[in-house]
Structures are given as structure tokens and as C-alpha cells.
mmCIF file of C-alpha atoms in Angstrom:
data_model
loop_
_atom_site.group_PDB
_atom_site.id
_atom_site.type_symbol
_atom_site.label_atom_id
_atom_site.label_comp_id
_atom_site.label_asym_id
_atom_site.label_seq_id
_atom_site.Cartn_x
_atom_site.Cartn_y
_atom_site.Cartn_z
ATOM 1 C CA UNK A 10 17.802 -2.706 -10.297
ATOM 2 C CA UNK A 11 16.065 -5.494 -8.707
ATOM 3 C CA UNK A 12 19.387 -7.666 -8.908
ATOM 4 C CA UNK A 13 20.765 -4.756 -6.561
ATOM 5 C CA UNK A 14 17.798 -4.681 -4.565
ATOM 6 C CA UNK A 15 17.858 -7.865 -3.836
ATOM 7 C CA UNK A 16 22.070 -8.406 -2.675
ATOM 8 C CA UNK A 17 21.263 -5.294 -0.667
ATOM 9 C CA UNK A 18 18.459 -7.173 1.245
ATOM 10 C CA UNK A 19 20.668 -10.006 2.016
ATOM 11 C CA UNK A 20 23.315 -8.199 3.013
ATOM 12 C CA UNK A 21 20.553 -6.459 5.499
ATOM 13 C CA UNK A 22 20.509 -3.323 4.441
ATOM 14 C CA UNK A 23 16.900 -2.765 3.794
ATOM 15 C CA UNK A 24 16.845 0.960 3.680
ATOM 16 C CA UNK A 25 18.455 0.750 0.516
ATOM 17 C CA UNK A 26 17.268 -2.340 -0.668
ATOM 18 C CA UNK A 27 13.528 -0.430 -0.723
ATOM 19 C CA UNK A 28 15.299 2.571 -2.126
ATOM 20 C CA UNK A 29 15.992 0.632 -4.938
ATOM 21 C CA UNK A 30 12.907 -1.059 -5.529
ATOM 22 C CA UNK A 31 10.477 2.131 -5.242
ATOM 23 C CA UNK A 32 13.085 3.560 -7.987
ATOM 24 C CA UNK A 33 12.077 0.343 -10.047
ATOM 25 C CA UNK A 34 8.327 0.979 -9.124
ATOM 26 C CA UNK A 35 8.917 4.206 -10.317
ATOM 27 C CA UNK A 36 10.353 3.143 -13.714
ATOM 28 C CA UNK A 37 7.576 0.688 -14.123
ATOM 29 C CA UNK A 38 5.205 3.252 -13.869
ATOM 30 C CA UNK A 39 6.693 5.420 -15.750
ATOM 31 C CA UNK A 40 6.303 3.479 -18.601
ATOM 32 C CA UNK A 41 3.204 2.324 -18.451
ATOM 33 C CA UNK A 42 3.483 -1.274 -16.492
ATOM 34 C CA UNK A 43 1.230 -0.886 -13.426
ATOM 35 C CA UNK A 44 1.310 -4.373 -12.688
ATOM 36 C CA UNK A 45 4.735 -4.589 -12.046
ATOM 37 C CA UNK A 46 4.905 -1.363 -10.074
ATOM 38 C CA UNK A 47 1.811 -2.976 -8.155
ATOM 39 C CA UNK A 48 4.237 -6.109 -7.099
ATOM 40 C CA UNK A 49 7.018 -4.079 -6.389
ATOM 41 C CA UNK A 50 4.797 -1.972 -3.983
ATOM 42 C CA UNK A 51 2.830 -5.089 -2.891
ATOM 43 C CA UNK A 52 6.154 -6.611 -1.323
ATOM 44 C CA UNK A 53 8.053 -3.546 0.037
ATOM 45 C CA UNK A 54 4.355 -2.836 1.958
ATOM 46 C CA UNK A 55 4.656 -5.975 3.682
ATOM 47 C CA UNK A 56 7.600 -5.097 5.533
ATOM 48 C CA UNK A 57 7.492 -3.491 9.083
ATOM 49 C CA UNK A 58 9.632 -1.113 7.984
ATOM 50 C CA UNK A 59 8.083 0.621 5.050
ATOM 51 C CA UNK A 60 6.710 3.954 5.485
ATOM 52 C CA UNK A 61 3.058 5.249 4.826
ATOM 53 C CA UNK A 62 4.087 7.287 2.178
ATOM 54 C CA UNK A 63 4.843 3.568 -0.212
ATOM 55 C CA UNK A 64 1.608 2.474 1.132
ATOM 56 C CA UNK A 65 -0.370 5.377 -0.213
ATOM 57 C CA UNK A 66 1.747 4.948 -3.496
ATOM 58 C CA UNK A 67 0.533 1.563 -3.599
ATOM 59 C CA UNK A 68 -2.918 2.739 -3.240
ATOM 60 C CA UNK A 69 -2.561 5.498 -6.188
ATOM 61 C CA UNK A 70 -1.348 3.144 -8.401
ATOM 62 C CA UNK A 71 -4.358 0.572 -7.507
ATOM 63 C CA UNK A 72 -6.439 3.653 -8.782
ATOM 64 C CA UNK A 73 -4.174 3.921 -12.020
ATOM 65 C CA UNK A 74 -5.031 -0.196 -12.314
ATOM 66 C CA UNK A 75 -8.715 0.495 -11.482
ATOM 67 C CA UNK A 76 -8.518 -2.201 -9.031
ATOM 68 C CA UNK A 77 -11.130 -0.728 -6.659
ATOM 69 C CA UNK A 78 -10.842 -4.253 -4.513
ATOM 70 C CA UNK A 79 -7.358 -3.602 -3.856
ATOM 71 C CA UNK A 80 -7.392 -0.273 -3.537
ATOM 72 C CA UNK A 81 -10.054 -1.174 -0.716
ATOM 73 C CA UNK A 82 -7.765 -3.498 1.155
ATOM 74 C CA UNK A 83 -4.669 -0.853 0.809
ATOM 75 C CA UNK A 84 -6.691 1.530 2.145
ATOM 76 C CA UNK A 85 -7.499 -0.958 5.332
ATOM 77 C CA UNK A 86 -3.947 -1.144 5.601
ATOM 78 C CA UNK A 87 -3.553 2.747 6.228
ATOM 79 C CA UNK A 88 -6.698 2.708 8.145
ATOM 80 C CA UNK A 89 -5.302 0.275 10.750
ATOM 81 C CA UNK A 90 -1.845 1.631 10.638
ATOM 82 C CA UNK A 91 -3.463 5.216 11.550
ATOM 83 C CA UNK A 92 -5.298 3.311 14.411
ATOM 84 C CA UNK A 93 -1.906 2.073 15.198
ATOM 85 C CA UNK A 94 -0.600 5.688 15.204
ATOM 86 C CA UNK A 95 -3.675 6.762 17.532
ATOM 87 C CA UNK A 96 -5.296 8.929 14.568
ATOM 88 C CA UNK A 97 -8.966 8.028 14.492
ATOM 89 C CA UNK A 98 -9.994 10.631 12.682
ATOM 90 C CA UNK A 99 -7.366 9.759 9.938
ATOM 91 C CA UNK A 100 -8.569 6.218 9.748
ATOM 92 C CA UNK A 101 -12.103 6.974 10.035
ATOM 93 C CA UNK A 102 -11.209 8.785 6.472
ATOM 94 C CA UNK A 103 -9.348 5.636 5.185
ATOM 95 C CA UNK A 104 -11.557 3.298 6.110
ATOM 96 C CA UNK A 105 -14.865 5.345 4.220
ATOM 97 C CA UNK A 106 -12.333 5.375 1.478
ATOM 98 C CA UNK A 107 -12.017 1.798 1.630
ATOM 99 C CA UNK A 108 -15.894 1.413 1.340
ATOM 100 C CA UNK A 109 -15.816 4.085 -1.524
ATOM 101 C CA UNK A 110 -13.670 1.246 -3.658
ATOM 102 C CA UNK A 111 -15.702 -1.385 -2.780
ATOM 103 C CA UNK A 112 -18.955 -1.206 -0.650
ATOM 104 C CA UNK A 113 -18.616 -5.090 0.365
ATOM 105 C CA UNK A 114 -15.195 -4.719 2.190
ATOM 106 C CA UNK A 115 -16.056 -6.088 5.590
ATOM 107 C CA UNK A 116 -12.877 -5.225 7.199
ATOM 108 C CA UNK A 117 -13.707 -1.502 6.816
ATOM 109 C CA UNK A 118 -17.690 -2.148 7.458
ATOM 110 C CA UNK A 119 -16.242 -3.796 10.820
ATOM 111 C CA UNK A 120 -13.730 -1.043 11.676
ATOM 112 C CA UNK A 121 -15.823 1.721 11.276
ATOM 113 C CA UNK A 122 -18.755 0.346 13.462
ATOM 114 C CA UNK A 123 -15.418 0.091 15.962
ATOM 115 C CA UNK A 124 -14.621 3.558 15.720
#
């Protein structure tokens, strides 16, 4: 799958490129390696193109991992992308989230004193 993926990608056609590789996050997850899944998600998040909906994936399986310091800095990421979107409200919510997973995370201490 990730073969595929990746000749898809170079032959720029992304939308199926990250078609493939949430299928392979999917797999990963399926059985059991959250890690994986977690890179998978990591790199298709980066992208300008990906969609909310793999970013809140992302997050979910940061919860699976119990990696509350990700999950903090994923949940940044939706925060600003809602700010992005002109949904305060909505990133108000991600951005307490944020501090929920980890009460240190300055990015979301300095957002929310912004909003």
C-alpha cells in the first residue's frame, strides 16, 4: 500500500496518494500498531491539502497511544485551522482540549488569552 501511495504522489496525484495511506492507517490500527498509524497520520497532516477529518483521526489515535502531549499539539493544529476557518467558538473548544492533554501547552495557554 505504501509502495502505491507513494508512485501516486510522484505522479501528483495526491488525492489518491492520501487515499491510500489513511487505508494503511486504517490497517495499522486495525491491528493493533498505533505507532505506525500515528506516522502515517503525522505526514498526510502536514500537507495543505488534508482535510480536518485526518487531523481529528490523528488526534483519536494519540488518545488510543495515550500520548496526551501530542494529542495537545494535534489539537492546536485544529484549533488554529478553526481560527483559520473563522470558528472561534470551535477553536476556543480545541484549544481547552489541548490544555485538557497537557496543562503546560503554551501554544493553547497563548491562543486562548487571544481569543
Amino acid at each position: 500500500m505504501l509502495a502505491g501511495a507513494q508512485e501516486r504522489m510522484r505522479n501528483g496525484d495526491h488525492a489518491a496518494a492520501a487515499t491510500i495511506l489513511i487505508d494503511a492507517a486504517h490497517s495499522y490500527e486495525a491491528v493493533g500498531r498505533h505507532d505506525n498509524a500515528a506516522t502515517i497520520y503525522r505526514s498526510i497532516a502536514k500537507s495543505p491539502w488534508s482535510p480536518n477529518s485526518i487531523v481529528q483521526e490523528w488526534l483519536a489515535n494519540c488518545e488510543r497511544r495515550d500520548d496526551r502531549r501530542e494529542a495537545a499539539v494535534v489539537a492546536c493544529e485544529l484549533g488554529d485551522r478553526a481560527i483559520t476557518e473563522g470558528k472561534h467558538d470551535d477553536a476556543r473548544g480545541w484549544f481547552e482540549r489541548a490544555l485538557r492533554f497537557d496543562e503546560a501547552c503554551t501554544h493553547a495557554q497563548r491562543r486562548l488569552q487571544r481569543l
